[in-house]
Each structure stands twice: as structure tokens, then as C-alpha cells.
CSV table of N, CA and C in Angstrom, one decimal:
chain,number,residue,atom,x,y,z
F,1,UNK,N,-4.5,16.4,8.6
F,1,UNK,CA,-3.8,15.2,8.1
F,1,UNK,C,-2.5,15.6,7.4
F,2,UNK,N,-1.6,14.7,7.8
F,2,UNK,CA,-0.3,15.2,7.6
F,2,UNK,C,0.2,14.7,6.0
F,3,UNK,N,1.2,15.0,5.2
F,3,UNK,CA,1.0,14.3,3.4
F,3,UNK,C,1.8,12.9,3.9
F,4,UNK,N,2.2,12.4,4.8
F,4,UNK,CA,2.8,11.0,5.1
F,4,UNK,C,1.0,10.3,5.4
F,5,UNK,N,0.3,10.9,6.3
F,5,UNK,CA,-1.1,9.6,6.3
F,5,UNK,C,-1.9,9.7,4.6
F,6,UNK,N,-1.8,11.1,4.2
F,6,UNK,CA,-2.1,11.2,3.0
F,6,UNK,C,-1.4,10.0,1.7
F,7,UNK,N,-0.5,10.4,2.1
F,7,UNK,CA,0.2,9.5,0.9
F,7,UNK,C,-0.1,7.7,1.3
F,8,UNK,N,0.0,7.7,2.1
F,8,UNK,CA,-0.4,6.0,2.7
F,8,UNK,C,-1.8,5.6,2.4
F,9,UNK,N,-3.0,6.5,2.6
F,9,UNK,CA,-4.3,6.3,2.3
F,9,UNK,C,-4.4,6.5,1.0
F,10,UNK,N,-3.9,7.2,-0.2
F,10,UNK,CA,-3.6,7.0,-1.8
F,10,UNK,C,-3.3,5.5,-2.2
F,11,UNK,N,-2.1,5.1,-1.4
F,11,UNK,CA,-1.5,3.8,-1.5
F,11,UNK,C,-2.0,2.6,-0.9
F,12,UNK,N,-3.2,2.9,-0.4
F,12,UNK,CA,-4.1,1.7,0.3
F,12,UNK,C,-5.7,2.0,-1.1
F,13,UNK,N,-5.7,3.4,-1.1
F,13,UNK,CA,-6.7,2.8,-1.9
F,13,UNK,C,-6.9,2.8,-3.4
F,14,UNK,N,-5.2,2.9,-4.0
F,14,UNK,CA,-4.9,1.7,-5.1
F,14,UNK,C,-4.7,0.3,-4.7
F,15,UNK,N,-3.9,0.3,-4.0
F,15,UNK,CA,-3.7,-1.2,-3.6
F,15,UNK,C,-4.8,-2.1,-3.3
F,16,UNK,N,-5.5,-1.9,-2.6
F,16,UNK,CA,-7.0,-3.0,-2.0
F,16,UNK,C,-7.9,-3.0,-3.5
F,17,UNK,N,-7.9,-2.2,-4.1
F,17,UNK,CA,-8.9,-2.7,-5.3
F,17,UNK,C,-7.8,-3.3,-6.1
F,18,UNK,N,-7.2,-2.6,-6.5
F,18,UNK,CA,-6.2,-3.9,-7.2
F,18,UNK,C,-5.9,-4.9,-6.9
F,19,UNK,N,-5.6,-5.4,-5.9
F,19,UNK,CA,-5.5,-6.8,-4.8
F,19,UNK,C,-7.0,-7.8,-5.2
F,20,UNK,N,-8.4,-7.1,-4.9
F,20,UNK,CA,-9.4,-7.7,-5.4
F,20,UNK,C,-9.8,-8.1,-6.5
F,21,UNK,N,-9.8,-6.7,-6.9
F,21,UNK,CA,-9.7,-7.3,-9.0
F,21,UNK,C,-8.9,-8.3,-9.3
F,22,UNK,N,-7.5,-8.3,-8.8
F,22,UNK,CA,-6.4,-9.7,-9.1
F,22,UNK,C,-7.6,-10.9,-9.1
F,23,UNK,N,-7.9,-11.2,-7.9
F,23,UNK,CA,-8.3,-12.4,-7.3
F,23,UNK,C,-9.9,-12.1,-8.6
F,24,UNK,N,-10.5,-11.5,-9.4
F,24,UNK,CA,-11.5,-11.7,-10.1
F,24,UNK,C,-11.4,-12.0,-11.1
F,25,UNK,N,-10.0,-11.7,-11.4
F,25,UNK,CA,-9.4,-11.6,-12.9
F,25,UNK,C,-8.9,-13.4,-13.1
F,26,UNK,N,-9.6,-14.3,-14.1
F,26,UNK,CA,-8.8,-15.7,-14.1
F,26,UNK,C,-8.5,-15.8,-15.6
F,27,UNK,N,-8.9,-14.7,-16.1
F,27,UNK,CA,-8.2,-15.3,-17.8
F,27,UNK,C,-6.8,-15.2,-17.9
F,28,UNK,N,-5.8,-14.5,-17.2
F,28,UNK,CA,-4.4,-14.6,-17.7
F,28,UNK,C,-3.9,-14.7,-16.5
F,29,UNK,N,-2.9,-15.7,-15.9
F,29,UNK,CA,-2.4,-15.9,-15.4
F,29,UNK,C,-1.1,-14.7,-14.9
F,30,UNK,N,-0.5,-14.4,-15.9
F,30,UNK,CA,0.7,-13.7,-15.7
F,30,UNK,C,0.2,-12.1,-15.2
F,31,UNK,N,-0.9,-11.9,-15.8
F,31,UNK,CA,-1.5,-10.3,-15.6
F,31,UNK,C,-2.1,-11.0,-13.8
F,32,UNK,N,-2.8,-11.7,-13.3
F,32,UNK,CA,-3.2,-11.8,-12.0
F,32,UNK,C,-2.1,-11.8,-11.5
F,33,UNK,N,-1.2,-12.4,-11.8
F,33,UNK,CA,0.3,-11.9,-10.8
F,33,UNK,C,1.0,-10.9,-10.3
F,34,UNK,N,0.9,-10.2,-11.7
F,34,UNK,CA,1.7,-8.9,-11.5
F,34,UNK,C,0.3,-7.9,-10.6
F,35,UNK,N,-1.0,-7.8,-10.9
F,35,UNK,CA,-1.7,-7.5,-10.3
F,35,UNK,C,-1.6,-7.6,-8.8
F,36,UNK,N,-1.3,-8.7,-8.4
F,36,UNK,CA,-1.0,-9.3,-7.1
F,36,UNK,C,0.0,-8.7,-6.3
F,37,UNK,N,0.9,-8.9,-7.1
F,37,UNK,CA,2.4,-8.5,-6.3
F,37,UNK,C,2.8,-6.9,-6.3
F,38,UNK,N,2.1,-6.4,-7.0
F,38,UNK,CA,1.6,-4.7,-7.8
F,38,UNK,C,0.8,-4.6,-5.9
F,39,UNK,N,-0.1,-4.8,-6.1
F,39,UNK,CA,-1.1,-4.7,-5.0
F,39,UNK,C,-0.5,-5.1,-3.5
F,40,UNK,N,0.1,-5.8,-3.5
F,40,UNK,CA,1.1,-6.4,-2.1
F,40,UNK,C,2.0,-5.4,-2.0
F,41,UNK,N,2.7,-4.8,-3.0
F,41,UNK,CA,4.4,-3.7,-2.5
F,41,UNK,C,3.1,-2.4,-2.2
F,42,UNK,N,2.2,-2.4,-3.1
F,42,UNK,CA,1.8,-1.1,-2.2
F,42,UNK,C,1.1,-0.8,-1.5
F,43,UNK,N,0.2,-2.0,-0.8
F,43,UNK,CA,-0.4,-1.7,0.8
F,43,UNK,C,0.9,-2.3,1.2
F,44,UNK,N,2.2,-3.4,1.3
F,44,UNK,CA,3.3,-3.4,2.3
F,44,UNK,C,3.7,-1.4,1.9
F,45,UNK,N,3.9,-0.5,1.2
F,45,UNK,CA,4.7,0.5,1.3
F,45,UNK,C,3.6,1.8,1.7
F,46,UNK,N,2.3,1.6,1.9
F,46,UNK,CA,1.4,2.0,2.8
F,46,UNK,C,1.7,2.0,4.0
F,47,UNK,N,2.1,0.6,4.7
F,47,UNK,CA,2.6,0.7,5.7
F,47,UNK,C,3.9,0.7,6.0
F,48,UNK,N,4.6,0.8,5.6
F,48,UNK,CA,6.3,1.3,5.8
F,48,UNK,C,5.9,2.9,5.9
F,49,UNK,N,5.1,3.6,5.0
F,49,UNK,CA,4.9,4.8,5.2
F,49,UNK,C,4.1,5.5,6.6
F,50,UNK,N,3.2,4.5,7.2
F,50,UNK,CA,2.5,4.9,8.3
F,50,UNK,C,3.3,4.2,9.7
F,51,UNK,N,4.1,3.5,9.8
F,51,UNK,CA,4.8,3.5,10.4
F,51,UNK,C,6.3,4.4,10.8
F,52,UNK,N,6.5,4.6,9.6
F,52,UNK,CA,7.8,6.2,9.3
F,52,UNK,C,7.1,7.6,10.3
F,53,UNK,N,5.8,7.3,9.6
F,53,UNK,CA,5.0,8.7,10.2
F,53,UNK,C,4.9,8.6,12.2
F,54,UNK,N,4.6,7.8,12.3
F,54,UNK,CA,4.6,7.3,13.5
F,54,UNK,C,5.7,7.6,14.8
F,55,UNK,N,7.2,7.0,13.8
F,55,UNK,CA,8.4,6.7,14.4
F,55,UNK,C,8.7,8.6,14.1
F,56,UNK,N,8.4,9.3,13.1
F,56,UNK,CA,8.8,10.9,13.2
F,56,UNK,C,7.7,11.8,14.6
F,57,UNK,N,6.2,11.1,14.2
F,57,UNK,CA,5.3,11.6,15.5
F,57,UNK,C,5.7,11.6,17.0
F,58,UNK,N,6.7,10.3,16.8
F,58,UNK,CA,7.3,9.5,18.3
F,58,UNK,C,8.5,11.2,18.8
F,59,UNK,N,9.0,11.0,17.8
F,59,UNK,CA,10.3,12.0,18.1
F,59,UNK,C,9.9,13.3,18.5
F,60,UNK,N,9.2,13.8,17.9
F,60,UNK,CA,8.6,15.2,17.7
F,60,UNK,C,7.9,15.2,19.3
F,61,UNK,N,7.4,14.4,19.6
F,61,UNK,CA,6.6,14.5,21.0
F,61,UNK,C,7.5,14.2,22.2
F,62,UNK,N,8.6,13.6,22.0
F,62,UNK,CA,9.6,13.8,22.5
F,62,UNK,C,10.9,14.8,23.1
């Protein structure tokens, strides 16, 4: 495993429990947010990352 799928699977598994806890968390509104949108940029930058890896795998096999 290459540190681009490594670094993506770090960033998927902060993000998905943090995304969940968000949605458990109802006493503060402003902390469930930032929770939320915290958890959103980094499974979206999980996959910006596994996609990068992909589009470099593409070339390389080329």
C-alpha cells in the first residue's frame, strides 16, 4: 500500500466517526456543525486523495 491510499484511509477513518458522533451530538448546535463540515472536507479530501493516486497509477501504467 502506497502512503497516497494510506493517507486517504487515515482520513476516512477520522472523518466517518466524526460525521457520526456529529449526528449524536444535539446539545450544541454550533459544535455539531463544525463537527459536520470538519467530517465532510475530510472524507471529500480522502477522496480528492484517492483519486490523485489513481490519475498518478493511470500514468505510470502508461
Amino acid at each position: 500500500m502506497n502512503s497516497l491510499n494510506q493517507k486517504a484511509l487515515t482520513l476516512l477513518g477520522i472523518g466517518l466517526p466524526l460525521c457520526s458522533l456529529s449526528l449524536i451530538l444535539h446539545t450544541n448546535l454550533v459544535l455539531k456543525l463544525l463537527m459536520t463540515f470538519t467530517s465532510v472536507g475530510l472524507i471529500f479530501w480522502a477522496l480528492m486523495v484517492t483519486l490523485l493516486d489513481a490519475k498518478v497509477n493511470k500514468e505510470k501504467s502508461q
